Amino acid sequence: SQTIHQWPATLVQPVGSPLSLECTVEGTSNPNLYWYRQAAGRGLQLLFYSVGIGQISSEVPQNLSASRPQDRQFILSSKKLLLSDSGFYLCAWSVSMPGEQYFGPGTRLTVT
Amino acid sequence: DAKTTQPNSMESNEEEPVHLPCNHSTISGTDYIHWYRQLPSQGPEYVIHGLTSNVNNRMASLAIAEDRKSSTLILHRATLRDAAVYYCILRDVPNSGYALNFGKGTSLLVTP
């Protein structure tokens, strides 16, 4: 069966510090991968999606970036965090695009 | 994706059936009806989807109106674990973008 991992589960970072969140999927090949963010009291916002290694599409311009160095690994990064980057970051995968998406446990980021 | 309308909140007693409504009067012929739910502090979870016919799976049933302008997610016996925000989402399979538009959903409270 397929499993999706995200780490860390929680993170507190000061403004201006770098960020690296990692997501890995097990049990499937060539998944479509997604990064979402949910700010407090708001809906989910798609940040990035990827249909293959090295292929990244951005939905919303921001100071975040994403990379996919391996088929089942998706990384979300920032060089300098802003207060507005606080939120619940979710990684998801799907077999088809579009199709049902399966979400990881999430990383709760607080920028202080 | 076409717009959906859901009640902000609903309440149910444990072990009773729950009917969660969703209106989608502007649905197009190629829109699939998807349901996700999000438990507190967790990522969203895929529940069920359908196009025209009613659908059943181990989690729930989806009843779709004959004119497809509304649908109902049915939880046959609510448990405390079913307390979550339920999202009804329309997905135009040939033409959809990659984001899932979660909207505000229905917050389901289950009481013992």
mmCIF file of C-alpha atoms in Angstrom:
data_model
loop_
_atom_site.group_PDB
_atom_site.id
_atom_site.type_symbol
_atom_site.label_atom_id
_atom_site.label_comp_id
_atom_site.label_asym_id
_atom_site.label_seq_id
_atom_site.Cartn_x
_atom_site.Cartn_y
_atom_site.Cartn_z
ATOM 1 C CA SER A 1 0.000 0.000 0.000
ATOM 2 C CA GLN A 2 1.041 3.584 -0.519
ATOM 3 C CA THR A 3 2.355 5.755 2.304
ATOM 4 C CA ILE A 4 3.300 9.408 2.417
ATOM 5 C CA HIS A 5 5.713 10.836 4.965
ATOM 6 C CA GLN A 6 6.361 14.428 5.950
ATOM 7 C CA TRP A 7 8.835 15.851 8.395
ATOM 8 C CA PRO A 8 9.204 17.543 10.676
ATOM 9 C CA ALA A 9 5.738 17.484 12.227
ATOM 10 C CA THR A 10 6.177 20.882 13.852
ATOM 11 C CA LEU A 11 8.706 23.631 13.361
ATOM 12 C CA VAL A 12 9.326 27.031 14.928
ATOM 13 C CA GLN A 13 11.667 29.267 12.966
ATOM 14 C CA PRO A 14 12.674 32.946 13.284
ATOM 15 C CA VAL A 15 11.972 35.448 10.538
ATOM 16 C CA GLY A 16 14.752 35.464 7.969
ATOM 17 C CA SER A 17 15.868 31.892 8.602
ATOM 18 C CA PRO A 18 15.902 29.214 5.872
ATOM 19 C CA LEU A 19 13.366 26.419 5.528
ATOM 20 C CA SER A 20 13.450 22.879 4.231
ATOM 21 C CA LEU A 21 10.447 20.564 4.442
ATOM 22 C CA GLU A 22 10.634 17.074 3.024
ATOM 23 C CA CYS A 23 7.986 14.733 1.694
ATOM 24 C CA THR A 24 8.433 11.168 0.482
ATOM 25 C CA VAL A 25 5.982 8.688 -0.964
ATOM 26 C CA GLU A 26 6.281 4.900 -0.768
ATOM 27 C CA GLY A 27 4.544 2.188 -2.708
ATOM 28 C CA THR A 28 3.959 3.942 -6.016
ATOM 29 C CA SER A 29 6.004 5.038 -9.001
ATOM 30 C CA ASN A 30 5.946 8.355 -10.849
ATOM 31 C CA PRO A 31 3.327 9.972 -8.630
ATOM 32 C CA ASN A 32 2.102 13.512 -9.141
ATOM 33 C CA LEU A 33 3.188 15.500 -6.091
ATOM 34 C CA TYR A 34 1.744 18.631 -4.531
ATOM 35 C CA TRP A 35 2.564 21.162 -1.806
ATOM 36 C CA TYR A 36 -0.373 22.956 -0.160
ATOM 37 C CA ARG A 37 -0.487 25.534 2.625
ATOM 38 C CA GLN A 38 -3.346 26.139 5.033
ATOM 39 C CA ALA A 39 -3.119 29.398 6.932
ATOM 40 C CA ALA A 40 -4.961 29.661 10.252
ATOM 41 C CA GLY A 41 -8.727 29.728 9.678
ATOM 42 C CA ARG A 42 -8.386 29.588 5.907
ATOM 43 C CA GLY A 43 -8.687 27.042 3.121
ATOM 44 C CA LEU A 44 -5.945 25.074 1.442
ATOM 45 C CA GLN A 45 -3.866 26.876 -1.149
ATOM 46 C CA LEU A 46 -1.878 24.937 -3.752
ATOM 47 C CA LEU A 47 1.732 26.163 -3.821
ATOM 48 C CA PHE A 48 3.530 23.776 -6.188
ATOM 49 C CA TYR A 49 2.888 20.619 -8.140
ATOM 50 C CA SER A 50 5.164 18.228 -9.989
ATOM 51 C CA VAL A 51 4.471 15.623 -12.652
ATOM 52 C CA GLY A 52 8.017 14.211 -12.715
ATOM 53 C CA ILE A 53 11.631 14.528 -11.560
ATOM 54 C CA GLY A 54 12.854 18.091 -11.975
ATOM 55 C CA GLN A 55 9.448 19.293 -13.213
ATOM 56 C CA ILE A 56 7.989 21.907 -10.889
ATOM 57 C CA SER A 57 5.057 24.245 -11.501
ATOM 58 C CA SER A 58 4.217 27.127 -9.196
ATOM 59 C CA GLU A 59 0.653 28.222 -8.591
ATOM 60 C CA VAL A 60 1.292 31.221 -6.376
ATOM 61 C CA PRO A 61 4.324 33.545 -6.481
ATOM 62 C CA GLN A 62 6.023 33.745 -3.118
ATOM 63 C CA ASN A 63 9.406 33.402 -1.464
ATOM 64 C CA LEU A 64 9.108 29.626 -1.450
ATOM 65 C CA SER A 65 10.563 27.132 -3.909
ATOM 66 C CA ALA A 66 10.175 23.422 -4.499
ATOM 67 C CA SER A 67 12.370 20.686 -5.877
ATOM 68 C CA ARG A 68 11.933 17.066 -6.824
ATOM 69 C CA PRO A 69 15.365 15.430 -6.817
ATOM 70 C CA GLN A 70 13.992 11.879 -6.892
ATOM 71 C CA ASP A 71 10.810 10.280 -8.206
ATOM 72 C CA ARG A 72 9.162 10.018 -4.816
ATOM 73 C CA GLN A 73 10.760 12.947 -2.981
ATOM 74 C CA PHE A 74 9.409 16.487 -2.894
ATOM 75 C CA ILE A 75 11.112 19.310 -0.993
ATOM 76 C CA LEU A 76 9.763 22.739 -0.078
ATOM 77 C CA SER A 77 12.349 25.419 0.658
ATOM 78 C CA SER A 78 12.808 29.054 1.491
ATOM 79 C CA LYS A 79 15.962 31.128 1.783
ATOM 80 C CA LYS A 80 14.404 33.670 4.164
ATOM 81 C CA LEU A 81 11.143 33.050 6.004
ATOM 82 C CA LEU A 82 8.506 35.737 6.471
ATOM 83 C CA LEU A 83 5.914 35.944 9.247
ATOM 84 C CA SER A 84 3.256 35.302 6.614
ATOM 85 C CA ASP A 85 4.828 31.913 5.850
ATOM 86 C CA SER A 86 3.371 30.491 9.069
ATOM 87 C CA GLY A 87 0.822 27.776 8.445
ATOM 88 C CA PHE A 88 0.098 24.100 8.013
ATOM 89 C CA TYR A 89 2.049 22.669 5.078
ATOM 90 C CA LEU A 90 0.678 19.588 3.416
ATOM 91 C CA CYS A 91 2.211 17.320 0.839
ATOM 92 C CA ALA A 92 -0.062 15.209 -1.337
ATOM 93 C CA TRP A 93 0.205 12.716 -4.165
ATOM 94 C CA SER A 94 -2.022 11.355 -6.892
ATOM 95 C CA VAL A 95 -1.729 8.755 -9.613
ATOM 96 C CA SER A 96 -3.562 10.706 -12.272
ATOM 97 C CA MET A 97 -3.819 14.421 -12.841
ATOM 98 C CA PRO A 98 -6.429 15.299 -11.815
ATOM 99 C CA GLY A 99 -7.510 12.458 -9.595
ATOM 100 C CA GLU A 100 -7.991 11.701 -5.967
ATOM 101 C CA GLN A 101 -5.234 13.234 -3.923
ATOM 102 C CA TYR A 102 -3.816 11.602 -0.812
ATOM 103 C CA PHE A 103 -2.374 13.850 1.850
ATOM 104 C CA GLY A 104 0.452 13.496 4.303
ATOM 105 C CA PRO A 105 0.232 14.307 8.021
ATOM 106 C CA GLY A 106 1.463 17.877 7.500
ATOM 107 C CA THR A 107 4.043 20.182 9.039
ATOM 108 C CA ARG A 108 2.897 22.996 11.288
ATOM 109 C CA LEU A 109 5.287 25.926 10.775
ATOM 110 C CA THR A 110 5.366 28.921 13.082
ATOM 111 C CA VAL A 111 7.558 31.835 12.050
ATOM 112 C CA THR A 112 8.393 34.101 14.988
ATOM 113 C CA ASP B 1 -14.189 24.318 -11.113
ATOM 114 C CA ALA B 2 -17.876 25.109 -10.558
ATOM 115 C CA LYS B 3 -18.968 26.433 -7.168
ATOM 116 C CA THR B 4 -20.463 24.355 -4.357
ATOM 117 C CA THR B 5 -22.554 25.460 -1.385
ATOM 118 C CA GLN B 6 -22.539 23.608 1.935
ATOM 119 C CA PRO B 7 -23.948 24.405 5.387
ATOM 120 C CA ASN B 8 -21.335 25.824 7.726
ATOM 121 C CA SER B 9 -21.975 23.245 10.429
ATOM 122 C CA MET B 10 -24.064 20.222 11.337
ATOM 123 C CA GLU B 11 -24.490 18.162 14.463
ATOM 124 C CA SER B 12 -25.216 14.468 14.874
ATOM 125 C CA ASN B 13 -25.519 11.943 17.642
ATOM 126 C CA GLU B 14 -23.137 9.038 17.731
ATOM 127 C CA GLU B 15 -24.317 5.881 15.925
ATOM 128 C CA GLU B 16 -26.962 7.789 13.963
ATOM 129 C CA PRO B 17 -26.854 8.349 10.199
ATOM 130 C CA VAL B 18 -25.619 11.702 8.937
ATOM 131 C CA HIS B 19 -26.650 13.329 5.663
ATOM 132 C CA LEU B 20 -24.317 16.099 4.531
ATOM 133 C CA PRO B 21 -25.795 18.154 1.685
ATOM 134 C CA CYS B 22 -24.021 19.951 -1.127
ATOM 135 C CA ASN B 23 -25.580 22.212 -3.762
ATOM 136 C CA HIS B 24 -23.870 22.640 -7.117
ATOM 137 C CA SER B 25 -26.454 24.197 -9.399
ATOM 138 C CA THR B 26 -23.876 25.249 -12.036
ATOM 139 C CA ILE B 27 -22.364 21.782 -12.404
ATOM 140 C CA SER B 28 -21.293 20.862 -15.934
ATOM 141 C CA GLY B 29 -21.676 17.511 -17.629
ATOM 142 C CA THR B 30 -18.010 16.616 -17.108
ATOM 143 C CA ASP B 31 -17.790 17.599 -13.434
ATOM 144 C CA TYR B 32 -17.134 14.780 -10.994
ATOM 145 C CA ILE B 33 -18.358 15.285 -7.414
ATOM 146 C CA HIS B 34 -15.582 14.640 -4.889
ATOM 147 C CA TRP B 35 -15.783 14.595 -1.100
ATOM 148 C CA TYR B 36 -12.849 15.015 1.262
ATOM 149 C CA ARG B 37 -12.767 15.436 5.011
ATOM 150 C CA GLN B 38 -10.225 16.973 7.339
ATOM 151 C CA LEU B 39 -9.937 15.876 10.937
ATOM 152 C CA PRO B 40 -8.508 18.390 13.421
ATOM 153 C CA SER B 41 -4.776 18.964 12.949
ATOM 154 C CA GLN B 42 -4.572 16.435 10.100
ATOM 155 C CA GLY B 43 -4.317 16.557 6.343
ATOM 156 C CA PRO B 44 -7.450 16.129 4.232
ATOM 157 C CA GLU B 45 -8.628 12.602 3.546
ATOM 158 C CA TYR B 46 -10.298 11.453 0.324
ATOM 159 C CA VAL B 47 -13.760 10.041 1.031
ATOM 160 C CA ILE B 48 -15.627 9.292 -2.180
ATOM 161 C CA HIS B 49 -16.448 10.599 -5.638
ATOM 162 C CA GLY B 50 -19.054 10.062 -8.338
ATOM 163 C CA LEU B 51 -20.375 11.367 -11.636
ATOM 164 C CA THR B 52 -24.037 10.431 -12.084
ATOM 165 C CA SER B 53 -24.855 7.240 -10.220
ATOM 166 C CA ASN B 54 -24.925 6.772 -6.473
ATOM 167 C CA VAL B 55 -21.677 5.370 -5.084
ATOM 168 C CA ASN B 56 -20.824 3.331 -2.020
ATOM 169 C CA ASN B 57 -17.513 2.528 -0.398
ATOM 170 C CA ARG B 58 -16.324 1.444 3.005
ATOM 171 C CA MET B 59 -16.353 4.986 4.336
ATOM 172 C CA ALA B 60 -19.579 6.462 3.047
ATOM 173 C CA SER B 61 -22.250 6.634 0.364
ATOM 174 C CA LEU B 62 -22.762 9.394 -2.161
ATOM 175 C CA ALA B 63 -26.273 10.105 -3.373
ATOM 176 C CA ILE B 64 -26.459 12.281 -6.490
ATOM 177 C CA ALA B 65 -29.672 14.010 -7.523
ATOM 178 C CA GLU B 66 -31.084 13.084 -10.893
ATOM 179 C CA ASP B 67 -30.410 16.596 -12.263
ATOM 180 C CA ARG B 68 -26.946 16.521 -10.613
ATOM 181 C CA LYS B 69 -27.509 19.948 -9.064
ATOM 182 C CA SER B 70 -27.115 18.575 -5.582
ATOM 183 C CA SER B 71 -25.603 15.623 -3.778
ATOM 184 C CA THR B 72 -25.540 14.154 -0.291
ATOM 185 C CA LEU B 73 -22.729 12.428 1.529
ATOM 186 C CA ILE B 74 -24.144 9.771 3.832
ATOM 187 C CA LEU B 75 -22.330 8.429 6.862
ATOM 188 C CA HIS B 76 -24.392 5.430 7.885
ATOM 189 C CA ARG B 77 -23.429 5.361 11.569
ATOM 190 C CA ALA B 78 -21.556 8.382 12.836
ATOM 191 C CA THR B 79 -18.729 7.811 15.269
ATOM 192 C CA LEU B 80 -16.774 10.333 17.302
ATOM 193 C CA ARG B 81 -13.937 9.841 14.818
ATOM 194 C CA ASP B 82 -16.151 11.233 12.041
ATOM 195 C CA ALA B 83 -16.063 14.713 13.583
ATOM 196 C CA ALA B 84 -14.329 16.704 10.864
ATOM 197 C CA VAL B 85 -14.772 19.364 8.213
ATOM 198 C CA TYR B 86 -16.320 17.819 5.086
ATOM 199 C CA TYR B 87 -15.602 19.356 1.713
ATOM 200 C CA CYS B 88 -17.639 18.894 -1.446
ATOM 201 C CA ILE B 89 -15.542 19.634 -4.543
ATOM 202 C CA LEU B 90 -16.371 19.551 -8.236
ATOM 203 C CA ARG B 91 -13.644 18.291 -10.558
ATOM 204 C CA ASP B 92 -13.842 18.723 -14.313
ATOM 205 C CA VAL B 93 -11.684 15.764 -15.263
ATOM 206 C CA PRO B 94 -10.704 16.809 -18.796
ATOM 207 C CA ASN B 95 -10.199 20.453 -18.002
ATOM 208 C CA SER B 96 -9.442 20.813 -14.297
ATOM 209 C CA GLY B 97 -6.474 22.603 -12.961
ATOM 210 C CA TYR B 98 -4.310 20.846 -10.470
ATOM 211 C CA ALA B 99 -5.539 22.456 -7.256
ATOM 212 C CA LEU B 100 -8.344 21.062 -5.150
ATOM 213 C CA ASN B 101 -10.614 24.007 -4.266
ATOM 214 C CA PHE B 102 -11.669 23.074 -0.755
ATOM 215 C CA GLY B 103 -13.871 26.052 0.092
ATOM 216 C CA LYS B 104 -15.115 26.292 3.681
ATOM 217 C CA GLY B 105 -16.869 22.931 3.962
ATOM 218 C CA THR B 106 -19.255 21.677 6.650
ATOM 219 C CA SER B 107 -17.980 21.241 10.176
ATOM 220 C CA LEU B 108 -19.576 18.087 11.586
ATOM 221 C CA LEU B 109 -19.927 17.748 15.336
ATOM 222 C CA VAL B 110 -20.662 14.258 16.672
ATOM 223 C CA THR B 111 -21.917 14.017 20.217
ATOM 224 C CA PRO B 112 -21.932 10.869 22.388
#
